[in-house]
Structures are given as C-alpha cells and as structure tokens.
Coordinates of C-alpha atoms and ligand atoms in Angstrom, one line a residue:
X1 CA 153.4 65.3 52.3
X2 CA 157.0 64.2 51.3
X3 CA 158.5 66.2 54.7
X4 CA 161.7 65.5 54.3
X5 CA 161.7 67.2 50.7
X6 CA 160.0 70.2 52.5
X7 CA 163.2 70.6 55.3
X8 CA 165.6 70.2 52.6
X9 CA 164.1 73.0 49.9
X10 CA 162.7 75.0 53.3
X11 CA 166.4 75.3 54.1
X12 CA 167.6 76.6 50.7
X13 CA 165.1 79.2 51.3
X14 CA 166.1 80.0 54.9
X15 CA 164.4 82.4 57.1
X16 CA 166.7 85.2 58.4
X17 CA 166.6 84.0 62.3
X18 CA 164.3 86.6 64.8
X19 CA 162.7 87.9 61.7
X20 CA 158.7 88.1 62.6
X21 CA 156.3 89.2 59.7
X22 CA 152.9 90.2 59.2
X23 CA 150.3 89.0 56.7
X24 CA 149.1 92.7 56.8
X25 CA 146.4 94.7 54.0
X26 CA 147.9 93.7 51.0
X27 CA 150.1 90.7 52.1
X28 CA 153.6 91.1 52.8
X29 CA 155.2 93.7 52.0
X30 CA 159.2 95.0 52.9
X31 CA 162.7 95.6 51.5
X32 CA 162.8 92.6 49.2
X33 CA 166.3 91.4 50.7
X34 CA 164.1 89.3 53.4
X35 CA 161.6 87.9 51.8
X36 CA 163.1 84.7 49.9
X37 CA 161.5 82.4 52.4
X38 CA 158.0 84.5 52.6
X39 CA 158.1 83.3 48.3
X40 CA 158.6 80.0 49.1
X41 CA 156.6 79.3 52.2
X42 CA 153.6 81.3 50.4
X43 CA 154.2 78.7 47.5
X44 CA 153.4 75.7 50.3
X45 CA 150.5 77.9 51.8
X46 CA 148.7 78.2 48.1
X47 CA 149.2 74.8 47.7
X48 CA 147.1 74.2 50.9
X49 CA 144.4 76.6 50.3
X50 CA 143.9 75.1 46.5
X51 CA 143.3 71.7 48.2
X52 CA 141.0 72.9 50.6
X53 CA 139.0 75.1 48.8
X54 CA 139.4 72.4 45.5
X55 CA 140.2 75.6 43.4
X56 CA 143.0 77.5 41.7
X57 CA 144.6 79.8 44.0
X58 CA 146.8 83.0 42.6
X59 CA 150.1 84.2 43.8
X60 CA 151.0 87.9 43.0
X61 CA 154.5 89.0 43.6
X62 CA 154.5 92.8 44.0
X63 CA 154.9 95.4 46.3
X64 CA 152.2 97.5 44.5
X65 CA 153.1 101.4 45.2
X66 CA 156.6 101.0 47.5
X67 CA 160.1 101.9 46.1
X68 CA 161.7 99.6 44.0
X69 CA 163.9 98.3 46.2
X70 CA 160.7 96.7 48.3
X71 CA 158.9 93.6 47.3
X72 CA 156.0 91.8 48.7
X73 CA 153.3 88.9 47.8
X74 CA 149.5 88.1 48.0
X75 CA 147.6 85.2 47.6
X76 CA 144.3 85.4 45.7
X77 CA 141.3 83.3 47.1
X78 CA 139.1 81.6 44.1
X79 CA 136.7 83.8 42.9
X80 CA 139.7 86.4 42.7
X81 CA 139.0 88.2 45.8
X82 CA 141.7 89.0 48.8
X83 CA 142.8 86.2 50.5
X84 CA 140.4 85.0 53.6
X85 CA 141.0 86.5 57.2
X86 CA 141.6 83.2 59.1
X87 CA 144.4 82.0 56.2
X88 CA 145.8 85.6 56.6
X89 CA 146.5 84.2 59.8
X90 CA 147.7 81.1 58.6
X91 CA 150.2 82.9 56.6
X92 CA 151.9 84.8 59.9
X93 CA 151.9 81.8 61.6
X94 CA 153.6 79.9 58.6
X95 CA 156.2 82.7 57.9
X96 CA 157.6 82.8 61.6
X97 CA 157.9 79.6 61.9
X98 CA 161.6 78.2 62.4
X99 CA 163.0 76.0 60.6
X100 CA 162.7 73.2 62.6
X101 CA 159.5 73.8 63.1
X102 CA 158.3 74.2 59.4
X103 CA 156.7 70.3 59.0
X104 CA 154.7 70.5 62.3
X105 CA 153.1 74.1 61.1
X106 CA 152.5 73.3 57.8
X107 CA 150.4 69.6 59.7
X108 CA 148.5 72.0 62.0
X109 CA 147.4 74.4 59.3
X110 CA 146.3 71.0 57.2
X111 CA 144.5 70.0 60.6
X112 CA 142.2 73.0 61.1
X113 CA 141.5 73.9 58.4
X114 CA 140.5 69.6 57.4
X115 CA 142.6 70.2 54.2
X116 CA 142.5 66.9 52.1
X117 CA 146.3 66.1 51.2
X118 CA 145.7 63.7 48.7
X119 CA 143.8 66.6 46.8
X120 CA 145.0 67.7 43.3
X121 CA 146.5 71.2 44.0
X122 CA 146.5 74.5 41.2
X123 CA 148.5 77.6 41.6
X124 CA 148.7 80.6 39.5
X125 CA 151.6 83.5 39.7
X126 CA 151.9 86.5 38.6
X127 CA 154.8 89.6 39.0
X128 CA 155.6 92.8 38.5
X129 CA 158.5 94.2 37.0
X130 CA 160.7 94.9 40.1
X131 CA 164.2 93.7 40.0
X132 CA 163.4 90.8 42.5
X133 CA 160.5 90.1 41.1
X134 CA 161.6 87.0 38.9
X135 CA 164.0 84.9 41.2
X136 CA 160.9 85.5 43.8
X137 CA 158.3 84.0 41.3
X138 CA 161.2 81.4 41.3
X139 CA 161.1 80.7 45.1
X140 CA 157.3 80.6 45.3
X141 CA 156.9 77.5 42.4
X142 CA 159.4 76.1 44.5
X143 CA 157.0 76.2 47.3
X144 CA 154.9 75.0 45.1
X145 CA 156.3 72.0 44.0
X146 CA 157.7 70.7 47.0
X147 CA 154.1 69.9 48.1
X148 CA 153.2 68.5 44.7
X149 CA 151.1 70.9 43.3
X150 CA 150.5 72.1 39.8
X151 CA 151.7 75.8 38.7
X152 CA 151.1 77.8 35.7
X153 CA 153.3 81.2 35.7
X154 CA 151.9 83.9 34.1
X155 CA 154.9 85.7 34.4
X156 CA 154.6 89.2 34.3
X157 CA 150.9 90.8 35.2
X158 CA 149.0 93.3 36.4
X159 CA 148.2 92.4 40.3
X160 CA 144.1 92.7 38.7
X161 CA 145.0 90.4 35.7
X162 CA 146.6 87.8 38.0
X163 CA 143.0 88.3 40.3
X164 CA 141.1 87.5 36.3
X165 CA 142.9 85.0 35.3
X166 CA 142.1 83.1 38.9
X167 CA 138.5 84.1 38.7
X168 CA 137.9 82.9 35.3
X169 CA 139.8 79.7 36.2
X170 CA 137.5 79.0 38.8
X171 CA 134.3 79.9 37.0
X172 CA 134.8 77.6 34.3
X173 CA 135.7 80.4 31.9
X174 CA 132.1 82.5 32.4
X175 CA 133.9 85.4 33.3
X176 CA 136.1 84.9 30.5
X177 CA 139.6 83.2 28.8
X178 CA 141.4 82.9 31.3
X179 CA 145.0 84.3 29.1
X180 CA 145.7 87.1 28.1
X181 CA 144.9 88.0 25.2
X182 CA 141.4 86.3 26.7
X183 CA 141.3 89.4 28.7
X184 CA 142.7 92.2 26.5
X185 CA 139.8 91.1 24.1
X186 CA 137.0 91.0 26.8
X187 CA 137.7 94.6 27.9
X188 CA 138.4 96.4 24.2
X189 CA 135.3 94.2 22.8
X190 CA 133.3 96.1 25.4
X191 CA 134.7 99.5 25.0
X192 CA 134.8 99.8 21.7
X193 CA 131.1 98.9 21.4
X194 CA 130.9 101.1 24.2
X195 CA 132.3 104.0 22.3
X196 CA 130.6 103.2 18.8
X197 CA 127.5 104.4 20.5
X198 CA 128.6 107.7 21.7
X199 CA 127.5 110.2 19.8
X200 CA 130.5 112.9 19.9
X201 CA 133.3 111.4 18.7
X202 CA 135.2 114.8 19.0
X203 CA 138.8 114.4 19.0
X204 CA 138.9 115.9 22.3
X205 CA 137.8 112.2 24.1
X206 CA 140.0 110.7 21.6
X207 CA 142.9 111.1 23.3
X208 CA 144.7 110.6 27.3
X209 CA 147.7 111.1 28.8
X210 CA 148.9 108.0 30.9
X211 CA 151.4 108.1 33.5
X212 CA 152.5 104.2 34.4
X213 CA 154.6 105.2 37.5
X214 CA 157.5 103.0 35.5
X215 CA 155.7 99.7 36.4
X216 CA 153.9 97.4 34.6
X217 CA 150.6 99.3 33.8
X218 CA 153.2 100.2 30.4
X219 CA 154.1 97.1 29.6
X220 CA 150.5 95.8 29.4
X221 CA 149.0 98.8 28.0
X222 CA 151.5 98.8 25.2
X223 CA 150.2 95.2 24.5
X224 CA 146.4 96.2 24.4
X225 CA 146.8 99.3 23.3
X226 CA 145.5 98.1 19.0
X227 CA 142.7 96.2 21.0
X228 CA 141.0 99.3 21.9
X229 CA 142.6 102.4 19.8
X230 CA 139.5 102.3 17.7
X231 CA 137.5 104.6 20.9
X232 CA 140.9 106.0 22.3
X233 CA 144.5 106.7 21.8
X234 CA 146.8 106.7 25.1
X235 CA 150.0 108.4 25.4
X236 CA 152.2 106.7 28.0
X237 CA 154.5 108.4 29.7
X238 CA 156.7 106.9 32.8
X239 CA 156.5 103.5 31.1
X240 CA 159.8 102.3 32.2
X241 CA 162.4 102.6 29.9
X242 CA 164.2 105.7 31.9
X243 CA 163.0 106.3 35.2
X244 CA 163.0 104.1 38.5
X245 CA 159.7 102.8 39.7
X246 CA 157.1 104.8 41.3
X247 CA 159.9 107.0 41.7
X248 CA 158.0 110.8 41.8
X249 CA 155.4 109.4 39.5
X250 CA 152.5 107.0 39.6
X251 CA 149.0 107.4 41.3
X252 CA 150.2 107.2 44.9
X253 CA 152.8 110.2 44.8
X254 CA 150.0 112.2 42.5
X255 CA 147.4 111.8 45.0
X256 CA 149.6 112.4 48.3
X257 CA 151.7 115.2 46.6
X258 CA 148.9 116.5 45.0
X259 CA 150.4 117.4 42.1
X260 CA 151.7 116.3 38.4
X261 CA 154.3 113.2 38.2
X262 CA 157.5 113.9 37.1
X263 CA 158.2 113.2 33.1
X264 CA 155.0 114.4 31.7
X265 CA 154.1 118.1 30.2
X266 CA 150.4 118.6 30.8
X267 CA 149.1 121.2 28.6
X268 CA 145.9 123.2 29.4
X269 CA 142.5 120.7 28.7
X270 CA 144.7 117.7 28.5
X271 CA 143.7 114.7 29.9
X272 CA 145.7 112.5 32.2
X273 CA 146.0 109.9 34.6
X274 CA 148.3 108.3 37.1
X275 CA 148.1 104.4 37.2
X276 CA 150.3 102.7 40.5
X277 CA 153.1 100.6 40.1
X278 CA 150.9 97.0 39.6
X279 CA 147.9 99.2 37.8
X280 CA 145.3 98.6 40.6
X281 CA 144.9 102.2 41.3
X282 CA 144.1 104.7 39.4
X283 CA 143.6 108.9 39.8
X284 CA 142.9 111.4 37.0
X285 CA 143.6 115.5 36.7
X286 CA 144.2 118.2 34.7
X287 CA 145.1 122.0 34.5
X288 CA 142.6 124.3 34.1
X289 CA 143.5 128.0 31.5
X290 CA 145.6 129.5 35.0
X291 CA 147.8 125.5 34.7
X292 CA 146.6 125.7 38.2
X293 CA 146.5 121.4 38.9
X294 CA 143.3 119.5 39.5
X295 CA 143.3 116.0 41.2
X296 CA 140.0 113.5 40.3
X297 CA 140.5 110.7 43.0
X298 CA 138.9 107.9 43.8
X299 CA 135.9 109.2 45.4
X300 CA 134.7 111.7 42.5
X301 CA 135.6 108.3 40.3
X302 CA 133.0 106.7 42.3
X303 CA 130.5 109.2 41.7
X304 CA 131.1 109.3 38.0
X305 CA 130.6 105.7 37.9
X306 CA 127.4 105.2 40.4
X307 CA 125.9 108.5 38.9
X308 CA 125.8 106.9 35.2
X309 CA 125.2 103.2 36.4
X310 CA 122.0 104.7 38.2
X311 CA 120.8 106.8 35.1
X312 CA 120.6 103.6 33.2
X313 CA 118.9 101.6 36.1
X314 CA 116.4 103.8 36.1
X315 CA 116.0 103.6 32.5
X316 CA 115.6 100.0 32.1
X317 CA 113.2 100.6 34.7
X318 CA 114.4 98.1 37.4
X319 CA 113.9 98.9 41.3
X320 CA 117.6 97.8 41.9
X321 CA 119.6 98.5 45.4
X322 CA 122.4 100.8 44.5
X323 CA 124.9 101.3 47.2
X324 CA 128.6 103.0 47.1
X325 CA 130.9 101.9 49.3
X326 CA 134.0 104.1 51.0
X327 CA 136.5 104.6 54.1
X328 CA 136.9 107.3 56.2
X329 CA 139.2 109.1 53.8
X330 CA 136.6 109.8 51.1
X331 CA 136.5 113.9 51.3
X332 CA 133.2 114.8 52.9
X333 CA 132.1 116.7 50.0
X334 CA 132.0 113.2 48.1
X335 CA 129.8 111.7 50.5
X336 CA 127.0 114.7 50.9
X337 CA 127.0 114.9 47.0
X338 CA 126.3 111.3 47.1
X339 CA 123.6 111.0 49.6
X340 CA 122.2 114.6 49.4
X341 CA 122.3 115.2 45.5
X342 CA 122.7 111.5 44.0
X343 CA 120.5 110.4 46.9
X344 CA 122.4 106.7 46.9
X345 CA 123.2 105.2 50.2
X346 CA 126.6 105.4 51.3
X347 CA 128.6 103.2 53.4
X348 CA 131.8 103.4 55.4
X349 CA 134.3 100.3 55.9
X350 CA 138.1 100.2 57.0
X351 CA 140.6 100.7 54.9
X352 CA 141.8 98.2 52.8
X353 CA 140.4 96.5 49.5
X354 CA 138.6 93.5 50.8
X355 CA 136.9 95.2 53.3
X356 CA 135.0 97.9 50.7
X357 CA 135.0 94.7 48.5
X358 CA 133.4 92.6 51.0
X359 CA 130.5 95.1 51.6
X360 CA 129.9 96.0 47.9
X361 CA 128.8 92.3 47.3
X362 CA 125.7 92.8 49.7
X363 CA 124.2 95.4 46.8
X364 CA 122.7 94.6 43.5
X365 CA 124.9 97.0 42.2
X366 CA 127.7 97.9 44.4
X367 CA 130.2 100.7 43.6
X368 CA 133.4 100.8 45.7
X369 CA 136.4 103.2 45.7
X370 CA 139.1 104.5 48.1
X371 CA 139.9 108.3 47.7
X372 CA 143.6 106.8 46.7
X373 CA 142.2 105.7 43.5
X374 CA 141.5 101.8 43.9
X375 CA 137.9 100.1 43.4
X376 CA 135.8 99.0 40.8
X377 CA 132.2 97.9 40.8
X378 CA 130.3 94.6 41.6
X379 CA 127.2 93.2 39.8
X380 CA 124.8 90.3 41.3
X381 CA 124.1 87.5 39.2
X382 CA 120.6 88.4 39.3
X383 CA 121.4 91.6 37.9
X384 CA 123.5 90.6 35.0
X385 CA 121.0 87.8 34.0
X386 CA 118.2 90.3 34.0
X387 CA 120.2 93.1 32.2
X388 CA 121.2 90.6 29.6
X389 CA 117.7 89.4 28.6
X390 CA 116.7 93.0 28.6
X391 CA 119.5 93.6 25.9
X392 CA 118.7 90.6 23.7
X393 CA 115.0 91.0 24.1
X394 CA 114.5 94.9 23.7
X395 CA 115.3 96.9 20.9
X396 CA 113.7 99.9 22.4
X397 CA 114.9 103.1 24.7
X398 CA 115.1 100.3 27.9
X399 CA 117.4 97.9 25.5
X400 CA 119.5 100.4 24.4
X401 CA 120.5 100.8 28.1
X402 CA 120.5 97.2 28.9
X403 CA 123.4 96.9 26.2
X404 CA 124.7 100.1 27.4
X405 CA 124.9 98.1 30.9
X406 CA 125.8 94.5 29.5
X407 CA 129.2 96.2 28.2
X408 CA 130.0 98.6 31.4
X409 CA 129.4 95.2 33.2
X410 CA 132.3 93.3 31.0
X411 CA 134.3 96.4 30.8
X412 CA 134.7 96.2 34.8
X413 CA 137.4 93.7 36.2
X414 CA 134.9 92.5 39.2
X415 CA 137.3 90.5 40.7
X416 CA 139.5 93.3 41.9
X417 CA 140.3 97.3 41.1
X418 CA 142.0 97.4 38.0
X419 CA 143.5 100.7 36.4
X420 CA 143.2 99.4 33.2
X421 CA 139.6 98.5 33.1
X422 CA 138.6 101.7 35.5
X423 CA 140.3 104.0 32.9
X424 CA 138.4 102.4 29.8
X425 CA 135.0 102.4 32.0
X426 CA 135.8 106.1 32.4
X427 CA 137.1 107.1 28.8
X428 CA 133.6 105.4 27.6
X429 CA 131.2 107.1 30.5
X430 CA 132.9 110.7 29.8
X431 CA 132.2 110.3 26.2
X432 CA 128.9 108.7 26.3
X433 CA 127.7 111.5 28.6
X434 CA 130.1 114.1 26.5
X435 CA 131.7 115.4 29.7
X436 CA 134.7 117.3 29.6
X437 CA 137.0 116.3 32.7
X438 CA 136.9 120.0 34.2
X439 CA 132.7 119.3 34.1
X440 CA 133.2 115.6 35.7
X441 CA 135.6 118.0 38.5
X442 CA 132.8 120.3 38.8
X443 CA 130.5 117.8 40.0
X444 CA 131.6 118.9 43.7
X445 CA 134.7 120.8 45.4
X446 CA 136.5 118.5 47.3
X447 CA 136.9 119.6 51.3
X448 CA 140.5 121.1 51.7
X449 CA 142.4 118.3 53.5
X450 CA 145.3 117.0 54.5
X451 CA 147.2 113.8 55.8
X452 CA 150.3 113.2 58.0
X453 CA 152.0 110.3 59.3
X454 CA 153.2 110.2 63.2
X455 CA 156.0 107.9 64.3
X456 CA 155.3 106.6 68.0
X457 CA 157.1 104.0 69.7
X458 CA 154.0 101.4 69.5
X459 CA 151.2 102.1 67.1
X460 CA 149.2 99.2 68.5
X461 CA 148.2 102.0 71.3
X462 CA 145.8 103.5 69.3
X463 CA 142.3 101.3 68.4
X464 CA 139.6 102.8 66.3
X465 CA 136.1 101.7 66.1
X466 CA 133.6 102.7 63.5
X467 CA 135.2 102.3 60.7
X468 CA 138.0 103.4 62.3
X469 CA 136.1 106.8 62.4
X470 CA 136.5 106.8 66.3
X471 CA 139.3 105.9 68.3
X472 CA 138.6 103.7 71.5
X473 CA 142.2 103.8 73.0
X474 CA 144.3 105.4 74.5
X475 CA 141.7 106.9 76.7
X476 CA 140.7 110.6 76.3
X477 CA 142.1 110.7 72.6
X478 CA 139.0 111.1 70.7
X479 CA 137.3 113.9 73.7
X480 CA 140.7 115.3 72.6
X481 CA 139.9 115.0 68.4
X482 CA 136.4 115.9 69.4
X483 CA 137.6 119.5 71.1
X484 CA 139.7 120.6 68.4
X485 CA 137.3 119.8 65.5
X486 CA 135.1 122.2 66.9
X487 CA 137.2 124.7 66.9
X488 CA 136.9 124.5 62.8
X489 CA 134.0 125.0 60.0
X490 CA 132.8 122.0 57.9
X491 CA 135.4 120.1 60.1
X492 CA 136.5 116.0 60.3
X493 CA 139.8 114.2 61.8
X494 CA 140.6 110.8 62.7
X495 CA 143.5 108.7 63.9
X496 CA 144.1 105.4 63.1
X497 CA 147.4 103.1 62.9
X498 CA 148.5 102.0 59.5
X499 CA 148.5 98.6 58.3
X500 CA 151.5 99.0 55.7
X501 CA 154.1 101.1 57.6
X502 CA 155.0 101.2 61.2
X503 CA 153.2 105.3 61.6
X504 CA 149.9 106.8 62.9
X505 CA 148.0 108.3 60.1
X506 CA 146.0 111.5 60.8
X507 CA 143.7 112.6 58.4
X508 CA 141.4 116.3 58.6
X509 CA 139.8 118.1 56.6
X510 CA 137.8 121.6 57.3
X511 CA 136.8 124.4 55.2
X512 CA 140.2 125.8 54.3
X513 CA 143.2 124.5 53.7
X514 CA 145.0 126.5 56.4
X515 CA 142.7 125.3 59.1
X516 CA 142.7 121.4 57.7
X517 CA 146.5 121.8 58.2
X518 CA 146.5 123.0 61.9
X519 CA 143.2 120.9 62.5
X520 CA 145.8 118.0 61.6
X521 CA 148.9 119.3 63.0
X522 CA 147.0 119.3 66.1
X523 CA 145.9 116.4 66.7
X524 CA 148.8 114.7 65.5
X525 CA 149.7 116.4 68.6
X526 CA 147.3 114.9 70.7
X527 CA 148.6 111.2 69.8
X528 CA 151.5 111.8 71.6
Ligands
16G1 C1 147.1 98.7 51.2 C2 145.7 98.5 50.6 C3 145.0 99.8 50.2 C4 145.0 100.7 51.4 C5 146.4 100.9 52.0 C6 146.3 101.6 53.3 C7 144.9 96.6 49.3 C8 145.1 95.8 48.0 N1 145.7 97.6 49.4 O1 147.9 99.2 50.2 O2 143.7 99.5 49.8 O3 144.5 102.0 51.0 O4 146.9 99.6 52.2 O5 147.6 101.7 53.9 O6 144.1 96.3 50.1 P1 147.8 102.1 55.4 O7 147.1 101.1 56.2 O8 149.3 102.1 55.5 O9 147.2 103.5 55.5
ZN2 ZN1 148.7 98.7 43.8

C-alpha cells in the first residue's frame, strides 16, 4: 500500500468533518453534496474486497428511487449479490474515519479480514443518469487506483446490469458476455424464443406501455428495444428527455400513490408498467371500462411467476422444492392465495433485497419479490443441469417444457431484480398462458391497506423480531398493536424503523380501506 499516495488523494476527496454515515439496505444513500469522499473511499474498499475474495467486485453509483438531487453507492460481492454483512460494516467504519486516521483503518480492515495486499485487484462501475453521477464514478476509480487496482467503467447501467456484468465476470462467462450487448442478446434470444411458441400472437400482447420514471431504464431500453421487438413493442414514456427523475413517475410513486405516473394517458385495456429510477423494480396496472386504476405489485408478480414455474415442474415431472419468498408487506391476500390455492410454501424475511435473496437460494426454485416491485427468481445448479438435458434429450410434452424452462431461466437476471428482465419474463408468461392483465389481477383482491411514515426523535427505540412482524421494544408496544388489530376484520399491522430514511414505518391492512386507515392511524399513535 503506497500510504502516502492514499493521504494525499484521501485529502482531495475530504470528508465534511462530524459527518457519520451508514452502510444501510442499499448502501449509502443522501443528498449527493456529501458524498465525494463515500466515492472514493468505496473505491479503496472494492479494491480490498477484490483481493480478498480474488474476484471482480462492482461499484454502482445510484440512489435508485430518491429525488434527483440525492445520490448514493453499492458495492456488489462476486457472484453479483449484495455486498456481505461484516464488509457492510467495514464500509461504516471506513467512511467515518478521519483523515488522519484513513491509513490505519484501511491496515485494520486488511488485518481482519487476512486480505493479501500483494493480490491483483478488479473493479467494475456502473451509474445512473443523475447529475452527480459522473464526477462520482470519477472519485470512486480514484479510490480505485490509489490502491493499485484495475477498473473497467461501464459507465452508465442499470444497477441489475452492473450486478450481470460482475457475475458473469466471476463465472468465467457461464452466465453470459459479460458487455452489453452480451446481455441485451442473452435476454431477447430467450424471449423471443419464448414468444415464437405462444400460440396467440394477438396484437393485444403485442404491445406495453412503459413508464422509466426519467432514469435509465429509457436509455437502456431504447438500446434493446430491436433485440426483442420481434415478441413485443414498448412504448416509453418518462424516458428523460422532459421531466426530472422519479419526479411523480416511476414504480415507487405508482405503488405508494397508488395511482398512474404523471406523462402517460392510459387508455382502457392498455397495458403498463412503472420501472424505478435504476430499473431494479418494477409494478404493472391498468384501468378497467369505469378508468377506475388497478395496481399489480410485486407480490401478485410473484404469483404469476411461481404459479407458471410450477405448472411446468410438474410437467417435466420433477419432485422439485418450490418456495416464494416475501416481507411483511406482501398483502395478506398474496400470501393465503399462495399457500391455500397455489399450495407453495411461503416464507417471510426482512425487508431488503439480500435478505429475500439470501433465503431464495435455499430452494430448488426460489421465487422472491417485495410488494414494491423488486425480485426475480433463483435456479440451483442442479436444477438448470437437469432442465437442460431434459430440453436437449426430449422432444416430447416433458421437453417442450424443459425448453419452455431453459429460456424463463436465461430470461431471469439471477444475480439481482431487474425491471428489464422481470418485464420480458412477464410479457412472455402472459402470452404463453394468453392472460389478459385484468385476468392476471383477478387472480386475488389485494387486502385494502395502507402505509404511513412517523417521525420520532430516535427510531432506534423500536426493535422488531420475526421478520420484523413483531416488535420487541419499547415495552408494551406490540400488547398495544395486538389490541387494536382486534378491533378490525381480516386485520394486520406492524411497526418497524426504516433503514433508508430517519421515520417509523407503519404498515395495516384490514378488510376495508376505511378501517386499514384508522387501524394505521392508530397505531402510529401508539409509537409515540
Ligand atoms: C431499500 C431496499 C429495498 C427496500 C427498501 C426499504 C435494496 C436493493 N433496496 O431500498 O429492497 O424495500 O430499502 O426501505 O435492498 P425502508 O427500510 O426505508 O422501508
Ligand atoms: Zn432501485
């Protein structure tokens, strides 16, 4: 480690003094004005995780959903999944630290974690389009550099093609090219084989509405777009040229609005969807003949997907262990439809990505999705090897299937959610099983809910347990939750701090939507 370079570049990217940070869900994340030295110091920290782990690590400069102004980064761990818990830690420790005492934290991080130093180091970045987003990228390949490692900029990416790319880096191109056009042609290949073998072709599934919440989901999807308009033809709207990003449009003000993002006329039967600033989330909808709106979230995506990913399990006649995999949010109606009708087993984790991620790779087949629209679905190898022979080996009912399978499976970005891939998986699922969306929405009603945010002086008071289901402190809160959820039909609530913004989130749903409201309003009540 040349320290002495380190001090002098650590000092051109100086830390504004008192300012603490957190490594929190998706990395850092905050008004971009404060984050120069977070880009450069996660430049160093890459370079130390690519030695230790002797891989590629990715950098992703966004700030996902958040006003433009905002900015934020992640690091992505080898096989493209979130970065590990004990170097999230690493990463708060290394973005407090003072400026005098950068050397001695970057040494102690080397020491626990047995990182070889003379180790050839790779790093990968990525960006969206914010403002900042470019001199940021800057700042991190300074980091970079300074402590000798190798970087290759993508420059500007989806946050789920920066996850590819890494994963296919590290997997000696299996998963595929790791550029990319490497990737635009692994997902259209699959779709429009996919869609070949539908057998309405009616113009009807020919064509969607997509709103890009003025991020980069337009950019990219204006490159791809030839790739794939064979089986689809997409209509972007939002895609940057007028409005502000993720300003009244975009998958996160759809879903938590519940209704249509500003800039796009939706016409009765039309189909549409909503991707989020870096296109990792996605949410569909439509208006039915009274224009009345209907939201598709994330959790009737997952039961789209696991419904159809079962139908062909069963038909290529494996005994497979399907499994979905959700947080506390998914509406209740999702889960009973799931376990009670779909009869797959259903699992709860915390909120945030790698946690759902984490607990869909115990599964053969693992389906994952937050109600806000982000997941995707994970294969084991010994699932993909076995559904590929069946498909080379079978030209019967049970290979048809397998192929069926063998494209979903390349169609899916398996390294993270991606709205990209999860809207073509969708597009070819509705029009293989020639579903109209208002049929897909009829699958179940969603439980009227609703979600509110409470500013408290410290939301550390509040613990949850349970998949944050339950909440352990202060004392008598949840007797409190308990008491008033009986006072409602087909009633849930929960409490639990949020790991973006500085607010207690309360979250209840109940059999109408005037008694989901109070049911929330009071026990937002009950935090105080
Ligand atoms: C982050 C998470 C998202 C989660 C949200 C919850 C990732 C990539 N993103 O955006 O999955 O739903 O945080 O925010 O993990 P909250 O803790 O403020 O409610
Ligand atoms: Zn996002």
């Amino acid at each position: 480690m040349d320290l002495s370079a380190i001090t002098k570049h650590s000092a051109l990217h100086a830390k504004p003094s008192g300012l603490l940070l957190q490594y929190g869900t998706a990395g850092f994340r905050m008004k971009a004005e404060h984050l120069d030295h977070i880009m450069f110091r996660m430049g160093l920290l890459a370079v130390l995780r690519s030695k230790q782990t002797k891989s590629t690590i990715g950098v992703m400069v966004t700030a996902s959903h958040n006003p433009e102004e905002d900015n934020g980064v992640k690091l992505v761990d080898p096989l493209g999944e979130m970065l590990a818990p004990s170097w999230e830690e690493h990463a708060t420790y290394l973005a407090n630290a003072e400026e005098e005492d950068m050397q001695r934290v970057l040494i102690d991080i080397s020491e626990k974690e047995a990182v070889d130093l003379q180790q050839d180091a790779f790093v990968v970045i990525g960006r969206d389009t914010r403002p900042s987003s470019e001199k940021f990228s800057q700042s991190v390949i300074d980091g970079v550099t300074v402590l000798g490692g190798q970087v290759h900029d993508y420059g500007l990416l989806t946050t789920p093609q920066l996850h590819y790319m890494v994963c296919c880096r590290n997997t000696s191109g299996q998963y595929g090219m790791a550029t990319i056009e490497g990737y635009y042609q692994k997902l259209s290949k699959a779709f429009v084989e996919l869609t070949k073998q539908a057998s309405c072709s009616g113009d009807e599934y020919r064509s969607l509405k997509v709103d890009c919440a003025n991020g980069i989901g337009a950019l990219k999807l204006k490159e791809m777009e030839h790739y794939f308009s064979q089986g689809l033809s997409v209509q972007l709207f939002n895609d940057g040229t007028k409005g502000k990003l993720n300003h009244l449009c975009g998958a996160d003000f759809v879903k938590s609005h519940q209704k249509p993002p500003q800039g796009m006329e939706i016409k009765f039967n039309e189909r549409c969807c909503s991707f989020d600033g870096d296109a990792d989330r996605i949410v569909y909808y439509y208006c039915d003949a009274d224009g009345h709106f209907h939201l598709i979230d994330g959790d009737k995506i997952a039961t789209l997907i696991s419904s159809f990913l079962k139908e062909l399990l069963l038909e290529i006649g494996e005994n497979l262990n399907v499994g979905v995999v959700q947080t506390a949010y998914a509406n209740g109606s999702s889960t009973r439809y799931l376990e009670e009708v779909m009869k797959v087993p259903v699992y709860c984790t915390k909120t945030g990505v790698k946690h759902l991620h984490h607990k869909a790779q115990e599964f053969d087949v693992g389906v994952y999705f937050e109600a806000n629209g982000h997941g995707t679905a994970l294969f084991s190898k010994a699932v993909e090897d076995k559904i590929n022979q069946l498909a080379r080996e079978l030209e019967d009912k049970k290979g048809k299937a397998a192929k069926i399978l063998r494209n979903i499976i390349d169609l899916f970005n398996q390294a993270a959610g991606d709205a990209i891939a999860d809207m073509l998986v969708i597009e070819a699922i509705l029009a293989l099983k020639n579903l109209t969306i208002q049929q897909w929405d009829a699958l179940y009603t969603d439980l009227p809910n609703r979600q509110l945010k409470v500013k408290v002086a410290d939301r550390k008071v509040i613990s949850t347990t349970d998949a944050e289901r339950q909440a352990v402190t202060p004392p008598g809160l949840q007797e409190a939750i308990n008491d008033l959820v009986k006072k409602y039909r087909l009633s849930r609530a929960f409490v639990r701090p949020s790991g973006t913004e500085d607010v207690i989130r309360v979250y209840a749903e109940a059999d109408s939507q005037e008694s989901a409201d109070s049911l929330a309003h009071e026990v937002s009540l009950a935090v105080f």
